[in-house]
Short mmCIF file of C-alpha atoms in Angstrom, two decimals:
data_model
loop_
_atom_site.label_atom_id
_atom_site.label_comp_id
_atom_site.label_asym_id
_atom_site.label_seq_id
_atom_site.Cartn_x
_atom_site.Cartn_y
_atom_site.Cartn_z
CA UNK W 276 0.00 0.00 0.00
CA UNK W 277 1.15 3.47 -1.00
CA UNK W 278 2.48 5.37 1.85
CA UNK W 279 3.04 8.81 1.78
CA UNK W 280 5.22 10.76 4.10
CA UNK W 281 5.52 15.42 4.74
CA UNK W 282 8.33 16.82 6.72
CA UNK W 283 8.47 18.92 8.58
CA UNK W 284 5.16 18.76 10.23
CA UNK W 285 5.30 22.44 10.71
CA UNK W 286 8.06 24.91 10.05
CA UNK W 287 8.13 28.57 11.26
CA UNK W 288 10.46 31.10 9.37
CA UNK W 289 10.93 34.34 8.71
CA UNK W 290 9.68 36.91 5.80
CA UNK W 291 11.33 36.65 2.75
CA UNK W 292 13.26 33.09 3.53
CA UNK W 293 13.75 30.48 1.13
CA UNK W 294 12.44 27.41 2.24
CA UNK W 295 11.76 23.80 0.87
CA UNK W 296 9.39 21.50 1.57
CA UNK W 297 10.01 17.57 1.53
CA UNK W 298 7.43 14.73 0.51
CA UNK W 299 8.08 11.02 -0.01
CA UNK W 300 6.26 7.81 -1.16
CA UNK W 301 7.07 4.18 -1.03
CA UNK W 302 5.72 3.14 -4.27
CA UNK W 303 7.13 4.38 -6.94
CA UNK W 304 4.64 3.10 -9.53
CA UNK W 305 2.85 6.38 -9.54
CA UNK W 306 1.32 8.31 -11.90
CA UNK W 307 1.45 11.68 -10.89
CA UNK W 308 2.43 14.42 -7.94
CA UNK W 309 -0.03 16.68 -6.90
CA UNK W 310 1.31 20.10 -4.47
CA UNK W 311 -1.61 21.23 -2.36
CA UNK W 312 -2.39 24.49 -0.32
CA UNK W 313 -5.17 23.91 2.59
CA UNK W 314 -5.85 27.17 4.40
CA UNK W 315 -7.61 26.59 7.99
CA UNK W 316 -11.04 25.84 7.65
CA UNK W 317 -11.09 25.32 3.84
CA UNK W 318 -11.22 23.32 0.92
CA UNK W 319 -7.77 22.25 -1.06
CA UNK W 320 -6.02 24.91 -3.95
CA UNK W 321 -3.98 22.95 -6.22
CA UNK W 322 -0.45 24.60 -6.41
CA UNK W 323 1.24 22.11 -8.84
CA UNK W 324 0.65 18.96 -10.95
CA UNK W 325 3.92 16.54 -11.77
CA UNK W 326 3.31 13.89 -14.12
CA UNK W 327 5.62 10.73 -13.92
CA UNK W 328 7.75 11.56 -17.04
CA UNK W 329 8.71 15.24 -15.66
CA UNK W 330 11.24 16.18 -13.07
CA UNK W 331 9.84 19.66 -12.16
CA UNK W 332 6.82 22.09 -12.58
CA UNK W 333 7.31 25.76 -11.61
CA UNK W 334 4.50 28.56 -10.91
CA UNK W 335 5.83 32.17 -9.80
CA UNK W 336 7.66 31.43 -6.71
CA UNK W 337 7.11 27.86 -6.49
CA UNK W 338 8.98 25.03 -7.98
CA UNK W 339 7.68 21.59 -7.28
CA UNK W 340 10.50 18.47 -8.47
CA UNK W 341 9.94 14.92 -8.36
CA UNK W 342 12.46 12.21 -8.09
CA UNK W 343 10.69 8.99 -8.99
CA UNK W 344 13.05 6.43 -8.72
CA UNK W 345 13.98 7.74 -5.43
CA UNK W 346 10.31 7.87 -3.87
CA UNK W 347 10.43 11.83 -3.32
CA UNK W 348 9.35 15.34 -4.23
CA UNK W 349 10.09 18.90 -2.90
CA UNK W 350 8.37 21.84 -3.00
CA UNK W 351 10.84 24.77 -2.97
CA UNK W 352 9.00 28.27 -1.94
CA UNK W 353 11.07 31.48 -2.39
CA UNK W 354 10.85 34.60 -0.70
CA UNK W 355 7.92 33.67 1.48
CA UNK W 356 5.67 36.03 2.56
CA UNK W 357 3.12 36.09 5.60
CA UNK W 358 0.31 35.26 3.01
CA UNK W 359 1.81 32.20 2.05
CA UNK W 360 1.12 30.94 5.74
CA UNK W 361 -0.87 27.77 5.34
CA UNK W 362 -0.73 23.94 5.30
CA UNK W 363 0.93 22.25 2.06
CA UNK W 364 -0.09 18.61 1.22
CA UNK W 365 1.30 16.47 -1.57
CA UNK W 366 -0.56 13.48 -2.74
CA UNK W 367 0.05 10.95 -5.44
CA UNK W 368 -2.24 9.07 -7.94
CA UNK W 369 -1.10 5.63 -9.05
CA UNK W 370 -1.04 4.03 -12.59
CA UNK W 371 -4.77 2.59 -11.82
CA UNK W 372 -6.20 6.45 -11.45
CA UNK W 373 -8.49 5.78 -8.96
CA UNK W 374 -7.30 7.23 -5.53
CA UNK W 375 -4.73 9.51 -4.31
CA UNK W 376 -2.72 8.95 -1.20
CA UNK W 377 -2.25 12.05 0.87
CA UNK W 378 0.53 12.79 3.15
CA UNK W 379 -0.17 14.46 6.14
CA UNK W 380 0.93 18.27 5.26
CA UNK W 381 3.54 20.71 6.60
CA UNK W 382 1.51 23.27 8.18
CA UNK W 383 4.09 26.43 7.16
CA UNK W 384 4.31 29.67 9.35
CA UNK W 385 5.69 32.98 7.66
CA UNK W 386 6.35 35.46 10.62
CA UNK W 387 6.39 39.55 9.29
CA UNK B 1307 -8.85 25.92 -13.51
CA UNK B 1308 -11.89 23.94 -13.19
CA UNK B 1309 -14.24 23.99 -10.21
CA UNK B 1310 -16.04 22.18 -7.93
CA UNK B 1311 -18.74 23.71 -5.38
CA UNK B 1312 -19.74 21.85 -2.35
CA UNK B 1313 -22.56 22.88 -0.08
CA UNK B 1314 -22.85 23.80 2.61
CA UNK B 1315 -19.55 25.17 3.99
CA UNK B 1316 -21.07 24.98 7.54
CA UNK B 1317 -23.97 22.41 9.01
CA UNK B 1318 -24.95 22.19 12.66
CA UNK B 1319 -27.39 19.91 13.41
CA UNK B 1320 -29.17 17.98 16.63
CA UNK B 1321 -27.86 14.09 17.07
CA UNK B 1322 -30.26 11.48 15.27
CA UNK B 1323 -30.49 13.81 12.46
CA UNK B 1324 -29.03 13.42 8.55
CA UNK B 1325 -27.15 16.24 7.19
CA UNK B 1326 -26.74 16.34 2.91
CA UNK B 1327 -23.62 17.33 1.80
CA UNK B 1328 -24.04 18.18 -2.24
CA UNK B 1329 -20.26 18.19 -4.51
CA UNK B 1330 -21.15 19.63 -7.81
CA UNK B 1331 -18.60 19.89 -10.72
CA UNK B 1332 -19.60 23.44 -12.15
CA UNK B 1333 -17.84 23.71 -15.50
CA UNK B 1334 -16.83 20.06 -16.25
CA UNK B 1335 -18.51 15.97 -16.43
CA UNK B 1336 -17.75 13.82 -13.64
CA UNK B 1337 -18.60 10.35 -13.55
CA UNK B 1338 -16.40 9.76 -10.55
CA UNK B 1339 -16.08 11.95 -7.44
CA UNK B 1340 -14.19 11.29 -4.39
CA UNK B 1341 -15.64 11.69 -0.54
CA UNK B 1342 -13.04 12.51 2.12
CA UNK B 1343 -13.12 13.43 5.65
CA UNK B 1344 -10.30 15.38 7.43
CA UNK B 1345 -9.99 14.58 11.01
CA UNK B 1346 -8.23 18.00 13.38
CA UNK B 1347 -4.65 18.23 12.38
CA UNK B 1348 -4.69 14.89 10.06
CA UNK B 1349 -4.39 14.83 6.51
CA UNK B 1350 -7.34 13.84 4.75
CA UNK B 1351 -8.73 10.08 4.66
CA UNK B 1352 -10.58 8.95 1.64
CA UNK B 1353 -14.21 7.67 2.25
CA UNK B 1354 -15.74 6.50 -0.98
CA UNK B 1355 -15.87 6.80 -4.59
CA UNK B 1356 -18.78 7.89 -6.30
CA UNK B 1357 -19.64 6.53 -9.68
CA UNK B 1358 -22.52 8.33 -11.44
CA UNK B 1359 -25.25 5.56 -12.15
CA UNK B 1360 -24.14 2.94 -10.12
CA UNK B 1361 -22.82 2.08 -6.64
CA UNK B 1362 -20.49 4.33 -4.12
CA UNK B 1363 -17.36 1.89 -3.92
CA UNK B 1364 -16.31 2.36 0.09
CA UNK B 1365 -13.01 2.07 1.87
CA UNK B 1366 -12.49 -0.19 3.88
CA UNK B 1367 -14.19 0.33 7.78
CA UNK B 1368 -16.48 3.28 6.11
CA UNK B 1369 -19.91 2.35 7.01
CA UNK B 1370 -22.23 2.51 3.84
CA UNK B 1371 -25.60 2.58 5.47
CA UNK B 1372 -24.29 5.57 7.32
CA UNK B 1373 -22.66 7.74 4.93
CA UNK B 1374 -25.32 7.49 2.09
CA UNK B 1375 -23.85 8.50 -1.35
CA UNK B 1376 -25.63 9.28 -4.25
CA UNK B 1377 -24.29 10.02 -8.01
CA UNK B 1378 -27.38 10.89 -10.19
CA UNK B 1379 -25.97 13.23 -12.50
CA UNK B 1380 -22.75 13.78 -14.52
CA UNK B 1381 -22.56 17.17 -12.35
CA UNK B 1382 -23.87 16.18 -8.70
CA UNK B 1383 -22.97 13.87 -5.87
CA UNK B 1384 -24.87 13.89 -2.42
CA UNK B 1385 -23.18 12.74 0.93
CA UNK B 1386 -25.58 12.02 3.56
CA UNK B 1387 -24.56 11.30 6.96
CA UNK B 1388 -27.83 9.55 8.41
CA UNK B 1389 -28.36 9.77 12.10
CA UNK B 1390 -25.39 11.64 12.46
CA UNK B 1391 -23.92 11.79 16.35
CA UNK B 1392 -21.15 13.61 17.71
CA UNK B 1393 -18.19 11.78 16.38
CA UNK B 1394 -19.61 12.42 13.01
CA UNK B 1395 -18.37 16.27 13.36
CA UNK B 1396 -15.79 16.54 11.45
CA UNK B 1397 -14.53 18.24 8.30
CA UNK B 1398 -15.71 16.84 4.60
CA UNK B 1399 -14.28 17.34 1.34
CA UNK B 1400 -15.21 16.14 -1.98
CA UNK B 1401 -13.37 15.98 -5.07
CA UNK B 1402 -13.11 15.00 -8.87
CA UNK B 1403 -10.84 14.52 -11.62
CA UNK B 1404 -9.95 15.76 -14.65
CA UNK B 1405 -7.56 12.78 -16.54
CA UNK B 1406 -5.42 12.73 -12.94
CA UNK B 1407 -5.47 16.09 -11.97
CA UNK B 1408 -7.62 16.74 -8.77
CA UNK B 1409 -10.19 19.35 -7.80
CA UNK B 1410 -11.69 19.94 -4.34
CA UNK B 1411 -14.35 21.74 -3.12
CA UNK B 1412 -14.44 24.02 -0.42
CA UNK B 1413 -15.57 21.69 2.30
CA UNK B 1414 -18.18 21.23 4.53
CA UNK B 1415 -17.89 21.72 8.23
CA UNK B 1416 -20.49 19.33 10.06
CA UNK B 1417 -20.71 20.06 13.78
CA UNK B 1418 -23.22 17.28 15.48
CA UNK B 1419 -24.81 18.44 19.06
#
């Protein structure tokens, strides 16, 4: 069964701080990497889609790789600001497209 | 991107009662949707899968004659927690899929008293 793993559980830094967050499954049969944004109290944003034959997807300040082989992704944030305060989740979809796997989100703190 | 609406965002309702929860895909078909529930502080646990014209298919120790799901339309699938109790409160989310690419409604807070 597909396992899927966030750290840090929370991380607290500073305005304007580059910062990278980690994600990692144990079956690498997937199809694709999705980068989440959950703010309290609310539904899911989707930040980035990876498919299994790309390495990285990039949107503004984000930059989302994946490592297949390997079992891991990162999401890579740069010059945070207080508005990107929420929780991240990554999930994955395997090859039969009918469930994703969810880890179990870095809830991320950017102080003014 | 495309959207889907669930309703209500917030339910409070008296123990022994059944709460609908509605997951409509506004601007796109979807013959599958997804139910989750998000427990405090936990990442989100998959329920059931909805399949438009047949059957809900439900994970494993999801009980089916509680959570009532219903697909009727290409657009709309209904969650219905029947005689909901307190340990029902928690957070619900539904989802669906276009090719692999998922997207979530807004949730629905259910608050059982």
């Amino acid at each position: 069964k597909q396992e899927v793993t966030q750290i840090p559980a929370a991380l607290s830094v500073p305005e304007g701080e580059n910062l990278v967050l980690n994600c990692s499954f144990t079956d690498s049969a997937i199809y694709n990497l999705q980068w989440f944004r959950q703010d309290p109290g609310k539904g899911l944003t989707s930040l980035l889609l990876i498919q299994s034959s790309q390495r990285e997807q990039t949107s503004g300040r984000l930059n989302a790789s994946l490592d297949k082989s390997s079992g891991r992704s990162t999401l890579y944030i740069a010059a945070s600001q207080p508005g990107d305060s929420a929780t991240y989740l990554c999930a994955v979809i395997g090859s039969n497209f009918n469930k994703f796997y969810f880890g179990s989100g870095t809830k991320l703190n950017v102080k003014p | 991107g495309a959207v889907v609406s669930q309703h209500p965002s917030r339910v409070i309702c008296k123990s022994g009662t059944s709460v609908k929860i509605e997951c409509r895909s506004l601007d796109f078909q979807a013959t599958t949707m997804f139910w989750y529930r998000q427990f405090p502080k936990q990442s989100l646990m998959l329920m059931a899968t909805s399949n438009e014209g047949s059957k809900a298919t439900y994970e494993q120790g999801v009980e089916k004659d509680k959570f009532l799901i219903n697909h009727a339309s290409l657009t709309l699938s209904t969650l219905t927690v029947t005689s909901a109790h307190p340990e029902d409160s928690s957070f619900y989310i539904c989802s669906a899929h276009i090719s692999t690419e998922a997207f979530f409604g807004q949730g629905t807070r259910l608050t059982v008293v």
